[in-house]
mmCIF file of C-alpha atoms and ligand atoms in Angstrom:
data_model
loop_
_atom_site.group_PDB
_atom_site.id
_atom_site.type_symbol
_atom_site.label_atom_id
_atom_site.label_comp_id
_atom_site.label_asym_id
_atom_site.label_seq_id
_atom_site.Cartn_x
_atom_site.Cartn_y
_atom_site.Cartn_z
ATOM 1 C CA MET L 290 -268.820 -118.441 71.961
ATOM 2 C CA SER L 291 -272.153 -116.655 71.669
ATOM 3 C CA ASP L 292 -274.383 -119.741 71.462
ATOM 4 C CA LEU L 293 -272.548 -121.566 74.250
ATOM 5 C CA PRO L 294 -274.035 -121.847 77.755
ATOM 6 C CA SER L 295 -272.640 -119.629 80.505
ATOM 7 C CA THR L 296 -272.206 -122.581 82.905
ATOM 8 C CA TYR L 297 -271.598 -126.336 82.729
ATOM 9 C CA ARG L 298 -271.541 -129.266 85.158
ATOM 10 C CA GLU L 299 -268.687 -131.448 86.349
ATOM 11 C CA VAL L 300 -268.240 -134.296 88.827
ATOM 12 C CA ARG L 301 -265.982 -133.536 91.789
ATOM 13 C CA LEU L 302 -264.534 -135.637 94.559
ATOM 14 C CA ALA L 303 -266.443 -134.749 97.752
ATOM 15 C CA ALA L 304 -264.495 -137.121 100.033
ATOM 16 C CA ARG L 305 -261.749 -139.675 99.536
ATOM 17 C CA PRO L 306 -263.266 -143.114 100.158
ATOM 18 C CA ASN L 307 -261.797 -145.486 102.692
ATOM 19 C CA GLY L 308 -262.585 -148.641 100.701
ATOM 20 C CA LEU L 309 -264.846 -148.745 97.659
ATOM 21 C CA PRO L 310 -266.481 -145.477 96.581
ATOM 22 C CA ALA L 311 -270.174 -144.719 97.114
ATOM 23 C CA PRO L 312 -272.377 -141.940 95.690
ATOM 24 C CA GLU L 313 -271.722 -139.671 98.706
ATOM 25 C CA HIS L 314 -268.053 -139.428 97.714
ATOM 26 C CA PHE L 315 -269.003 -137.352 94.672
ATOM 27 C CA THR L 316 -270.740 -134.089 94.011
ATOM 28 C CA ILE L 317 -271.924 -132.403 90.843
ATOM 29 C CA ALA L 318 -270.890 -128.762 90.609
ATOM 30 C CA GLU L 319 -272.121 -126.100 88.224
ATOM 31 C CA VAL L 320 -269.285 -123.791 87.145
ATOM 32 C CA PRO L 321 -268.840 -120.868 84.718
ATOM 33 C CA LEU L 322 -267.760 -121.771 81.203
ATOM 34 C CA PRO L 323 -264.164 -120.556 80.766
ATOM 35 C CA GLY L 324 -263.242 -118.139 78.005
ATOM 36 C CA PRO L 325 -260.610 -118.924 75.361
ATOM 37 C CA VAL L 326 -256.995 -119.152 76.555
ATOM 38 C CA ALA L 327 -253.826 -119.149 74.417
ATOM 39 C CA GLY L 328 -252.596 -122.675 73.723
ATOM 40 C CA GLN L 329 -255.868 -124.257 74.827
ATOM 41 C CA VAL L 330 -259.068 -125.339 73.112
ATOM 42 C CA LEU L 331 -262.553 -125.522 74.573
ATOM 43 C CA VAL L 332 -264.108 -128.939 74.006
ATOM 44 C CA ARG L 333 -267.745 -129.881 74.369
ATOM 45 C CA ASN L 334 -267.413 -133.413 75.712
ATOM 46 C CA ARG L 335 -269.685 -135.970 74.042
ATOM 47 C CA TYR L 336 -268.639 -139.136 75.896
ATOM 48 C CA PHE L 337 -266.295 -140.071 78.693
ATOM 49 C CA ARG L 338 -265.251 -143.507 79.852
ATOM 50 C CA VAL L 339 -266.149 -144.778 83.319
ATOM 51 C CA THR L 340 -263.514 -147.177 84.518
ATOM 52 C CA ALA L 341 -262.702 -149.148 87.628
ATOM 53 C CA SER L 342 -259.147 -147.729 87.535
ATOM 54 C CA LEU L 343 -260.564 -144.468 88.892
ATOM 55 C CA ARG L 344 -260.480 -146.070 92.327
ATOM 56 C CA MET L 345 -256.686 -145.699 92.244
ATOM 57 C CA MET L 346 -257.028 -141.931 91.907
ATOM 58 C CA ILE L 347 -259.489 -141.252 94.694
ATOM 59 C CA SER L 348 -258.970 -143.630 97.638
ATOM 60 C CA GLN L 349 -257.585 -142.523 100.967
ATOM 61 C CA GLY L 350 -253.870 -143.259 100.911
ATOM 62 C CA ALA L 351 -253.795 -143.850 97.140
ATOM 63 C CA GLU L 352 -250.998 -141.477 96.301
ATOM 64 C CA LYS L 353 -248.701 -141.559 93.312
ATOM 65 C CA VAL L 354 -247.341 -144.982 92.422
ATOM 66 C CA GLN L 355 -244.390 -145.346 90.071
ATOM 67 C CA GLY L 356 -245.536 -146.652 86.669
ATOM 68 C CA VAL L 357 -249.242 -145.866 87.218
ATOM 69 C CA PRO L 358 -250.332 -143.142 84.804
ATOM 70 C CA PHE L 359 -253.212 -141.833 86.939
ATOM 71 C CA PRO L 360 -252.740 -138.769 89.171
ATOM 72 C CA ALA L 361 -254.054 -138.968 92.740
ATOM 73 C CA LEU L 362 -256.999 -136.586 93.186
ATOM 74 C CA GLN L 363 -257.737 -134.455 96.232
ATOM 75 C CA VAL L 364 -261.102 -133.483 97.721
ATOM 76 C CA GLY L 365 -262.650 -130.783 95.522
ATOM 77 C CA ASP L 366 -260.813 -131.897 92.363
ATOM 78 C CA THR L 367 -262.780 -132.682 89.219
ATOM 79 C CA LEU L 368 -262.546 -136.368 88.295
ATOM 80 C CA ALA L 369 -260.568 -137.195 85.160
ATOM 81 C CA GLY L 370 -260.401 -139.870 82.496
ATOM 82 C CA GLU L 371 -260.508 -140.467 78.741
ATOM 83 C CA ALA L 372 -263.110 -138.405 76.898
ATOM 84 C CA ILE L 373 -264.006 -137.462 73.376
ATOM 85 C CA GLY L 374 -265.663 -134.282 72.295
ATOM 86 C CA GLU L 375 -266.010 -131.576 69.727
ATOM 87 C CA ILE L 376 -263.912 -128.414 69.721
ATOM 88 C CA VAL L 377 -266.167 -125.391 70.127
ATOM 89 C CA CYS L 378 -263.485 -122.731 70.497
ATOM 90 C CA ALA L 379 -259.879 -122.759 69.234
ATOM 91 C CA PRO L 380 -257.269 -119.982 69.286
ATOM 92 C CA THR L 381 -256.361 -118.288 65.999
ATOM 93 C CA GLY L 382 -253.553 -120.089 64.224
ATOM 94 C CA SER L 383 -254.191 -123.387 66.038
ATOM 95 C CA ALA L 384 -253.805 -126.636 64.087
ATOM 96 C CA LEU L 385 -257.101 -127.677 65.699
ATOM 97 C CA ARG L 386 -260.345 -126.246 64.335
ATOM 98 C CA VAL L 387 -263.862 -125.682 65.626
ATOM 99 C CA GLY L 388 -265.829 -128.853 64.789
ATOM 100 C CA ASP L 389 -262.840 -131.231 65.103
ATOM 101 C CA MET L 390 -263.514 -134.332 67.207
ATOM 102 C CA VAL L 391 -260.684 -134.969 69.661
ATOM 103 C CA SER L 392 -259.800 -137.293 72.503
ATOM 104 C CA HIS L 393 -258.228 -136.073 75.735
ATOM 105 C CA PHE L 394 -258.070 -136.939 79.461
ATOM 106 C CA LEU L 395 -260.468 -134.351 80.938
ATOM 107 C CA GLY L 396 -263.644 -136.397 81.155
ATOM 108 C CA TRP L 397 -266.242 -136.185 83.942
ATOM 109 C CA ARG L 398 -267.268 -132.652 82.851
ATOM 110 C CA GLU L 399 -269.563 -131.327 80.147
ATOM 111 C CA TYR L 400 -266.973 -128.866 78.790
ATOM 112 C CA ALA L 401 -263.196 -128.993 79.112
ATOM 113 C CA LEU L 402 -260.477 -126.421 78.523
ATOM 114 C CA VAL L 403 -257.670 -128.624 77.210
ATOM 115 C CA ASP L 404 -254.074 -127.905 76.224
ATOM 116 C CA GLU L 405 -253.801 -128.244 72.455
ATOM 117 C CA THR L 406 -250.896 -130.638 72.953
ATOM 118 C CA ALA L 407 -253.077 -132.875 75.151
ATOM 119 C CA CYS L 408 -255.686 -133.335 72.402
ATOM 120 C CA THR L 409 -255.568 -136.007 69.720
ATOM 121 C CA ARG L 410 -257.668 -135.382 66.632
ATOM 122 C CA LEU L 411 -259.816 -138.447 65.844
ATOM 123 C CA GLU L 412 -259.265 -139.978 62.441
ATOM 124 C CA PRO L 413 -262.446 -141.104 60.675
ATOM 125 C CA THR L 414 -261.094 -144.692 60.538
ATOM 126 C CA LEU L 415 -263.673 -146.001 63.034
ATOM 127 C CA PRO L 416 -267.360 -145.997 62.069
ATOM 128 C CA GLU L 417 -268.379 -144.007 65.163
ATOM 129 C CA PRO L 418 -266.401 -141.738 67.492
ATOM 130 C CA VAL L 419 -267.430 -143.571 70.690
ATOM 131 C CA ALA L 420 -265.434 -146.611 69.512
ATOM 132 C CA HIS L 421 -262.271 -144.598 70.243
ATOM 133 C CA LEU L 422 -263.089 -145.003 73.956
ATOM 134 C CA GLY L 423 -262.843 -148.801 73.719
ATOM 135 C CA ARG L 424 -259.933 -150.549 75.403
ATOM 136 C CA GLY L 425 -259.175 -152.839 72.472
ATOM 137 C CA GLU L 426 -255.857 -151.132 71.932
ATOM 138 C CA THR L 427 -254.542 -152.404 75.268
ATOM 139 C CA ALA L 428 -255.826 -155.904 74.538
ATOM 140 C CA TYR L 429 -254.362 -155.838 71.031
ATOM 141 C CA ALA L 430 -250.969 -154.551 72.142
ATOM 142 C CA ALA L 431 -250.845 -157.112 74.971
ATOM 143 C CA LEU L 432 -251.705 -159.991 72.618
ATOM 144 C CA THR L 433 -249.351 -158.915 69.827
ATOM 145 C CA ARG L 434 -246.463 -157.303 71.719
ATOM 146 C CA GLY L 435 -246.751 -158.538 75.306
ATOM 147 C CA VAL L 436 -247.156 -162.157 74.143
ATOM 148 C CA SER L 437 -247.705 -163.768 70.764
ATOM 149 C CA ILE L 438 -250.614 -166.054 70.001
ATOM 150 C CA ILE L 439 -249.609 -169.302 68.318
ATOM 151 C CA PRO L 440 -252.412 -170.716 66.129
ATOM 152 C CA GLY L 441 -254.495 -173.162 68.134
ATOM 153 C CA ASP L 442 -253.500 -171.740 71.548
ATOM 154 C CA THR L 443 -255.888 -172.089 74.465
ATOM 155 C CA VAL L 444 -256.226 -168.588 75.913
ATOM 156 C CA PHE L 445 -257.685 -167.496 79.253
ATOM 157 C CA ILE L 446 -258.785 -163.880 79.765
ATOM 158 C CA SER L 447 -259.596 -162.745 83.298
ATOM 159 C CA ALA L 448 -262.469 -160.234 83.649
ATOM 160 C CA GLY L 449 -263.503 -161.389 80.198
ATOM 161 C CA GLY L 450 -266.324 -158.856 80.093
ATOM 162 C CA SER L 451 -264.357 -155.801 81.248
ATOM 163 C CA ALA L 452 -263.504 -153.036 78.807
ATOM 164 C CA ILE L 453 -260.191 -154.742 77.976
ATOM 165 C CA GLY L 454 -261.381 -158.327 78.373
ATOM 166 C CA SER L 455 -264.453 -157.891 76.161
ATOM 167 C CA MET L 456 -262.114 -157.006 73.288
ATOM 168 C CA ALA L 457 -259.288 -159.376 74.255
ATOM 169 C CA GLY L 458 -261.353 -162.553 73.836
ATOM 170 C CA GLN L 459 -262.395 -161.531 70.336
ATOM 171 C CA ILE L 460 -258.894 -160.353 69.381
ATOM 172 C CA ALA L 461 -257.288 -163.579 70.631
ATOM 173 C CA ARG L 462 -259.615 -165.539 68.362
ATOM 174 C CA LEU L 463 -258.870 -163.294 65.362
ATOM 175 C CA LEU L 464 -255.146 -163.762 66.025
ATOM 176 C CA GLY L 465 -255.527 -167.533 65.785
ATOM 177 C CA ALA L 466 -256.422 -168.834 69.259
ATOM 178 C CA GLY L 467 -258.120 -172.207 69.106
ATOM 179 C CA TYR L 468 -260.068 -172.021 72.365
ATOM 180 C CA VAL L 469 -260.838 -168.928 74.445
ATOM 181 C CA ILE L 470 -262.049 -168.892 78.054
ATOM 182 C CA GLY L 471 -263.149 -165.798 79.966
ATOM 183 C CA SER L 472 -263.967 -165.170 83.602
ATOM 184 C CA ALA L 473 -267.157 -163.426 84.648
ATOM 185 C CA VAL L 474 -268.894 -162.312 87.826
ATOM 186 C CA SER L 475 -271.980 -164.536 87.465
ATOM 187 C CA PRO L 476 -273.330 -167.409 85.357
ATOM 188 C CA GLY L 477 -275.558 -164.879 83.550
ATOM 189 C CA GLN L 478 -272.556 -162.743 82.568
ATOM 190 C CA GLY L 479 -270.677 -165.921 81.657
ATOM 191 C CA GLU L 480 -273.446 -166.870 79.214
ATOM 192 C CA ARG L 481 -273.179 -163.416 77.679
ATOM 193 C CA LEU L 482 -269.427 -163.872 77.161
ATOM 194 C CA VAL L 483 -270.151 -166.994 75.125
ATOM 195 C CA ARG L 484 -273.253 -165.746 73.306
ATOM 196 C CA GLU L 485 -272.253 -162.158 72.546
ATOM 197 C CA LEU L 486 -268.444 -162.176 72.475
ATOM 198 C CA GLY L 487 -267.681 -165.613 71.037
ATOM 199 C CA TYR L 488 -265.901 -167.081 74.077
ATOM 200 C CA ASP L 489 -265.890 -170.892 74.049
ATOM 201 C CA ALA L 490 -266.388 -171.144 77.813
ATOM 202 C CA ALA L 491 -266.682 -169.002 80.910
ATOM 203 C CA VAL L 492 -265.544 -169.537 84.492
ATOM 204 C CA ILE L 493 -267.233 -167.703 87.339
ATOM 205 C CA ARG L 494 -265.239 -165.785 89.932
ATOM 206 C CA ASP L 495 -266.155 -166.105 93.605
ATOM 207 C CA ALA L 496 -268.339 -169.165 92.790
ATOM 208 C CA GLU L 497 -268.697 -172.126 95.150
ATOM 209 C CA GLU L 498 -266.624 -174.306 92.830
ATOM 210 C CA PRO L 499 -262.983 -173.123 93.027
ATOM 211 C CA LEU L 500 -261.651 -171.403 89.913
ATOM 212 C CA GLU L 501 -258.899 -174.031 89.588
ATOM 213 C CA GLU L 502 -261.546 -176.748 89.217
ATOM 214 C CA GLN L 503 -263.648 -174.710 86.805
ATOM 215 C CA LEU L 504 -260.580 -174.020 84.645
ATOM 216 C CA ALA L 505 -259.550 -177.676 84.722
ATOM 217 C CA LYS L 506 -262.981 -178.576 83.332
ATOM 218 C CA ALA L 507 -262.985 -175.796 80.726
ATOM 219 C CA ALA L 508 -259.439 -176.588 79.551
ATOM 220 C CA PRO L 509 -258.571 -180.183 80.512
ATOM 221 C CA ASP L 510 -255.251 -179.942 78.611
ATOM 222 C CA GLY L 511 -254.356 -176.623 80.204
ATOM 223 C CA ILE L 512 -253.915 -173.061 78.969
ATOM 224 C CA ASP L 513 -251.145 -171.675 76.763
ATOM 225 C CA VAL L 514 -251.742 -167.953 77.174
ATOM 226 C CA PHE L 515 -253.187 -165.924 80.040
ATOM 227 C CA GLN L 516 -254.109 -162.275 79.579
ATOM 228 C CA ASP L 517 -254.675 -161.095 83.115
ATOM 229 C CA ASN L 518 -256.743 -158.067 84.059
ATOM 230 C CA VAL L 519 -257.357 -159.175 87.649
ATOM 231 C CA GLY L 520 -254.510 -160.930 89.486
ATOM 232 C CA GLY L 521 -255.462 -162.570 92.810
ATOM 233 C CA ASP L 522 -257.346 -165.891 92.653
ATOM 234 C CA GLN L 523 -257.482 -165.746 88.881
ATOM 235 C CA LEU L 524 -253.718 -165.521 88.529
ATOM 236 C CA ARG L 525 -253.299 -168.375 91.008
ATOM 237 C CA ALA L 526 -255.826 -170.502 89.081
ATOM 238 C CA ALA L 527 -254.072 -169.721 85.790
ATOM 239 C CA VAL L 528 -250.744 -170.929 87.212
ATOM 240 C CA ALA L 529 -252.440 -174.180 88.222
ATOM 241 C CA ALA L 530 -254.009 -174.551 84.747
ATOM 242 C CA ALA L 531 -250.895 -173.575 82.781
ATOM 243 C CA ARG L 532 -249.364 -175.950 80.297
ATOM 244 C CA GLU L 533 -245.627 -176.252 80.000
ATOM 245 C CA ARG L 534 -244.136 -173.034 78.575
ATOM 246 C CA ALA L 535 -247.372 -171.068 79.062
ATOM 247 C CA ARG L 536 -247.051 -167.316 78.512
ATOM 248 C CA PHE L 537 -248.759 -164.846 80.841
ATOM 249 C CA VAL L 538 -249.233 -161.161 80.087
ATOM 250 C CA LEU L 539 -250.356 -159.153 83.123
ATOM 251 C CA THR L 540 -252.176 -155.975 82.130
ATOM 252 C CA GLY L 541 -254.372 -155.215 85.131
ATOM 253 C CA ALA L 542 -254.913 -155.837 88.819
ATOM 254 C CA LEU L 543 -258.659 -155.434 89.349
ATOM 255 C CA SER L 544 -258.565 -157.772 92.368
ATOM 256 C CA GLY L 545 -256.607 -155.100 94.240
ATOM 257 C CA GLN L 546 -258.124 -152.069 92.579
ATOM 258 C CA LEU L 547 -261.631 -153.226 93.478
ATOM 259 C CA SER L 548 -260.909 -154.817 96.824
ATOM 260 C CA PRO L 549 -263.133 -153.345 99.557
ATOM 261 C CA HIS L 550 -259.959 -153.003 101.644
ATOM 262 C CA GLY L 551 -256.820 -150.975 101.124
ATOM 263 C CA THR L 552 -256.049 -148.224 98.658
ATOM 264 C CA GLY L 553 -256.645 -150.084 95.397
ATOM 265 C CA ARG L 554 -252.977 -149.640 94.535
ATOM 266 C CA THR L 555 -251.679 -153.037 95.625
ATOM 267 C CA ALA L 556 -252.807 -156.533 94.600
ATOM 268 C CA PRO L 557 -251.011 -159.143 96.709
ATOM 269 C CA VAL L 558 -251.424 -162.814 95.834
ATOM 270 C CA GLU L 559 -249.771 -166.041 96.958
ATOM 271 C CA LEU L 560 -248.485 -168.073 94.013
ATOM 272 C CA ASP L 561 -246.942 -171.530 93.813
ATOM 273 C CA SER L 562 -243.539 -170.601 92.415
ATOM 274 C CA PHE L 563 -242.668 -174.273 92.156
ATOM 275 C CA GLN L 564 -245.242 -174.595 89.374
ATOM 276 C CA ILE L 565 -243.972 -171.449 87.648
ATOM 277 C CA LEU L 566 -240.527 -173.002 87.642
ATOM 278 C CA THR L 567 -241.373 -176.561 86.678
ATOM 279 C CA LYS L 568 -243.807 -175.518 83.932
ATOM 280 C CA ARG L 569 -241.354 -172.880 82.621
ATOM 281 C CA ILE L 570 -244.105 -170.234 82.741
ATOM 282 C CA THR L 571 -243.130 -166.769 81.548
ATOM 283 C CA MET L 572 -244.917 -163.791 83.107
ATOM 284 C CA ARG L 573 -244.689 -160.286 81.780
ATOM 285 C CA GLY L 574 -246.159 -157.140 83.261
ATOM 286 C CA TYR L 575 -247.284 -155.052 80.332
ATOM 287 C CA SER L 576 -248.511 -151.539 79.609
ATOM 288 C CA ALA L 577 -249.836 -150.512 76.204
ATOM 289 C CA ASP L 578 -247.744 -147.353 76.667
ATOM 290 C CA ASP L 579 -244.695 -149.575 76.084
ATOM 291 C CA ASP L 580 -245.549 -149.898 72.385
ATOM 292 C CA PRO L 581 -247.005 -146.660 71.017
ATOM 293 C CA ASP L 582 -246.609 -148.048 67.475
ATOM 294 C CA ALA L 583 -249.499 -150.424 68.220
ATOM 295 C CA HIS L 584 -251.990 -147.535 68.195
ATOM 296 C CA ALA L 585 -252.160 -146.849 64.435
ATOM 297 C CA GLU L 586 -252.050 -150.565 63.638
ATOM 298 C CA TRP L 587 -254.895 -151.252 66.067
ATOM 299 C CA ILE L 588 -257.135 -148.431 64.817
ATOM 300 C CA GLN L 589 -256.733 -149.657 61.242
ATOM 301 C CA ARG L 590 -257.461 -153.291 62.106
ATOM 302 C CA PHE L 591 -260.307 -152.378 64.473
ATOM 303 C CA GLY L 592 -261.980 -150.320 61.747
ATOM 304 C CA ASP L 593 -261.558 -153.140 59.218
ATOM 305 C CA TRP L 594 -262.836 -155.786 61.656
ATOM 306 C CA LEU L 595 -265.845 -153.655 62.631
ATOM 307 C CA ARG L 596 -266.793 -153.066 58.989
ATOM 308 C CA SER L 597 -266.384 -156.761 58.097
ATOM 309 C CA GLY L 598 -268.432 -157.792 61.142
ATOM 310 C CA ASP L 599 -265.547 -159.864 62.566
ATOM 311 C CA ILE L 600 -265.560 -157.940 65.835
ATOM 312 C CA VAL L 601 -268.114 -156.118 67.961
ATOM 313 C CA PHE L 602 -267.501 -153.174 70.260
ATOM 314 C CA PRO L 603 -269.483 -154.037 73.402
ATOM 315 C CA HIS L 604 -270.321 -150.851 75.221
ATOM 316 C CA VAL L 605 -273.007 -149.314 77.362
ATOM 317 C CA ARG L 606 -274.014 -145.661 77.134
ATOM 318 C CA ILE L 607 -275.393 -144.029 80.258
ATOM 319 C CA ARG L 608 -276.949 -140.666 79.585
ATOM 320 C CA GLY L 609 -276.315 -137.486 81.560
ATOM 321 C CA ILE L 610 -273.540 -136.273 83.844
ATOM 322 C CA ASP L 611 -275.795 -136.620 86.880
ATOM 323 C CA GLN L 612 -275.776 -140.406 86.293
ATOM 324 C CA ALA L 613 -271.956 -140.625 86.212
ATOM 325 C CA PRO L 614 -271.318 -141.480 89.909
ATOM 326 C CA ASP L 615 -273.915 -144.246 89.723
ATOM 327 C CA ALA L 616 -272.338 -145.492 86.480
ATOM 328 C CA LEU L 617 -269.064 -145.928 88.390
ATOM 329 C CA MET L 618 -270.839 -148.017 91.062
ATOM 330 C CA GLN L 619 -272.300 -150.194 88.295
ATOM 331 C CA VAL L 620 -268.866 -150.740 86.691
ATOM 332 C CA ILE L 621 -267.404 -151.738 90.053
ATOM 333 C CA LYS L 622 -270.210 -154.240 90.588
ATOM 334 C CA GLY L 623 -269.587 -155.793 87.144
ATOM 335 C CA ARG L 624 -273.159 -155.028 86.024
ATOM 336 C CA HIS L 625 -272.184 -154.300 82.415
ATOM 337 C CA LEU L 626 -270.386 -155.959 79.565
ATOM 338 C CA GLY L 627 -267.657 -154.002 77.820
ATOM 339 C CA THR L 628 -266.778 -150.336 77.963
ATOM 340 C CA VAL L 629 -269.077 -148.058 79.943
ATOM 341 C CA VAL L 630 -269.377 -144.458 78.774
ATOM 342 C CA VAL L 631 -271.384 -141.497 79.951
ATOM 343 C CA GLU L 632 -273.012 -139.777 76.999
ATOM 344 C CA LEU L 633 -273.517 -136.038 77.285
HETATM 345 N N1 NAP E 925 -251.693 -152.361 81.019
HETATM 346 C C1 NAP E 925 -252.319 -151.385 80.404
HETATM 347 O O1 NAP E 925 -251.830 -150.794 79.438
HETATM 348 C C2 NAP E 925 -253.668 -150.986 80.904
HETATM 349 C C3 NAP E 925 -254.410 -149.989 80.270
HETATM 350 C C4 NAP E 925 -255.669 -149.680 80.775
HETATM 351 C C5 NAP E 925 -256.170 -150.361 81.889
HETATM 352 N N2 NAP E 925 -255.406 -151.297 82.500
HETATM 353 C C6 NAP E 925 -255.872 -152.069 83.665
HETATM 354 O O2 NAP E 925 -256.534 -153.229 83.171
HETATM 355 C C7 NAP E 925 -257.568 -153.640 84.083
HETATM 356 C C8 NAP E 925 -258.889 -153.731 83.356
HETATM 357 O O3 NAP E 925 -259.233 -152.440 82.901
HETATM 358 P P1 NAP E 925 -260.660 -152.211 82.257
HETATM 359 O O4 NAP E 925 -260.715 -150.790 81.840
HETATM 360 O O5 NAP E 925 -260.926 -153.297 81.291
HETATM 361 O O6 NAP E 925 -261.575 -152.439 83.538
HETATM 362 P P2 NAP E 925 -263.120 -152.064 83.732
HETATM 363 O O7 NAP E 925 -263.892 -152.384 82.512
HETATM 364 O O8 NAP E 925 -263.241 -150.709 84.288
HETATM 365 O O9 NAP E 925 -263.431 -153.136 84.864
HETATM 366 C C9 NAP E 925 -264.723 -153.500 85.157
HETATM 367 C C10 NAP E 925 -264.722 -154.980 85.424
HETATM 368 O O10 NAP E 925 -264.103 -155.249 86.667
HETATM 369 C C11 NAP E 925 -264.502 -156.537 87.060
HETATM 370 N N3 NAP E 925 -264.513 -156.574 88.508
HETATM 371 C C12 NAP E 925 -265.282 -155.880 89.338
HETATM 372 N N4 NAP E 925 -264.969 -156.162 90.621
HETATM 373 C C13 NAP E 925 -263.975 -157.055 90.592
HETATM 374 C C14 NAP E 925 -263.239 -157.741 91.583
HETATM 375 N N5 NAP E 925 -263.459 -157.551 92.885
HETATM 376 N N6 NAP E 925 -262.285 -158.600 91.181
HETATM 377 C C15 NAP E 925 -262.063 -158.777 89.877
HETATM 378 N N7 NAP E 925 -262.734 -158.173 88.884
HETATM 379 C C16 NAP E 925 -263.680 -157.309 89.245
HETATM 380 C C17 NAP E 925 -265.898 -156.714 86.478
HETATM 381 O O11 NAP E 925 -265.856 -157.886 85.696
HETATM 382 P P3 NAP E 925 -266.464 -159.255 86.291
HETATM 383 O O12 NAP E 925 -267.192 -158.854 87.523
HETATM 384 O O13 NAP E 925 -267.358 -159.767 85.230
HETATM 385 O O14 NAP E 925 -265.313 -160.125 86.555
HETATM 386 C C18 NAP E 925 -266.090 -155.513 85.556
HETATM 387 O O15 NAP E 925 -266.524 -155.890 84.266
HETATM 388 C C19 NAP E 925 -257.532 -152.612 85.198
HETATM 389 O O16 NAP E 925 -256.726 -153.138 86.213
HETATM 390 C C20 NAP E 925 -256.879 -151.400 84.553
HETATM 391 O O17 NAP E 925 -256.264 -150.560 85.488
HETATM 392 C C21 NAP E 925 -254.189 -151.637 82.005
#
């Protein structure tokens, strides 16, 4: 402990936003570094993920929802989320050692005192630790367990540049999809989906041309698989574009989570159930937690695909805890492609 600082910084909730968060809803506090505690390890965080899902933990009225794994935070609480870091202090007899790299859920702080049981030691399977913060596992589980890709399928991924979507488009292709379409916030981001992530085409949300028409042009024969991170207009457009016996796997609801209204914990949409019926569409809500066996399989394949150059891990590193609230605003505005992490 002797060469450790006596204090560290963490991001706290200063007020629960009514609508989308803004910088004034957060504060950066300097707090004393805790001493060692039985059953816990002290981790120096190296990276933590900044994700739109945080909205569901901090909004006014966003209390616990069944099936959502994020706790609701109160004013004064430190924010939380996936992080990776290095153990700097471990109790005697612990299976974890000083120097081990681990993942855990106490991001948004420079140091974290974490229950040993809440830490997962990182295997050296991936070329760099930050890749463990990618959301490819969710995309992979959804596209192998939530639905199956049949070779040649036309696949549509909503929020094709989000942490999940930026991996899902590439994974769908590697699993045999014949044509992959992603949605993006702007034509510029759409071009990046095609150029950097290998999408065949992009459709632009909130554009003048309705999504249904854009999808009809991108996939004149319709879509077979929809991996949905958004809901809302994109789900409605996917129903309109679906071929007979299309399979939908619903993994996210960004349209509700990032709506300027409400709590971020509902995502209502009006769908034409007649089309769902006549086209025999199947829709499955899916959480990667449903198939924990996918984790080891994904890490192995991800490592292999990264080394062979078949996949990229799009991510943006924003340096310094003081930049973290602004990083969240940037994620919400769709400014970045892929996973956004704060590097400490
Ligand atoms: N099922 C599971 O196991 C599981 C696991 C983890 C996360 N999730 C959920 O999956 C979804 C995606 O997660 P993620 O981590 O990939 O998200 P993320 O990267 O944090 O999301 C950022 C993206 O949100 C999009 N976005 C911003 N405002 C939007 C709006 N008003 N409407 C629609 N999209 C908007 C932006 O893309 P564009 O602006 O380019 O469209 C941006 O790239 C979330 O709903 C998350 O809660 C599910």
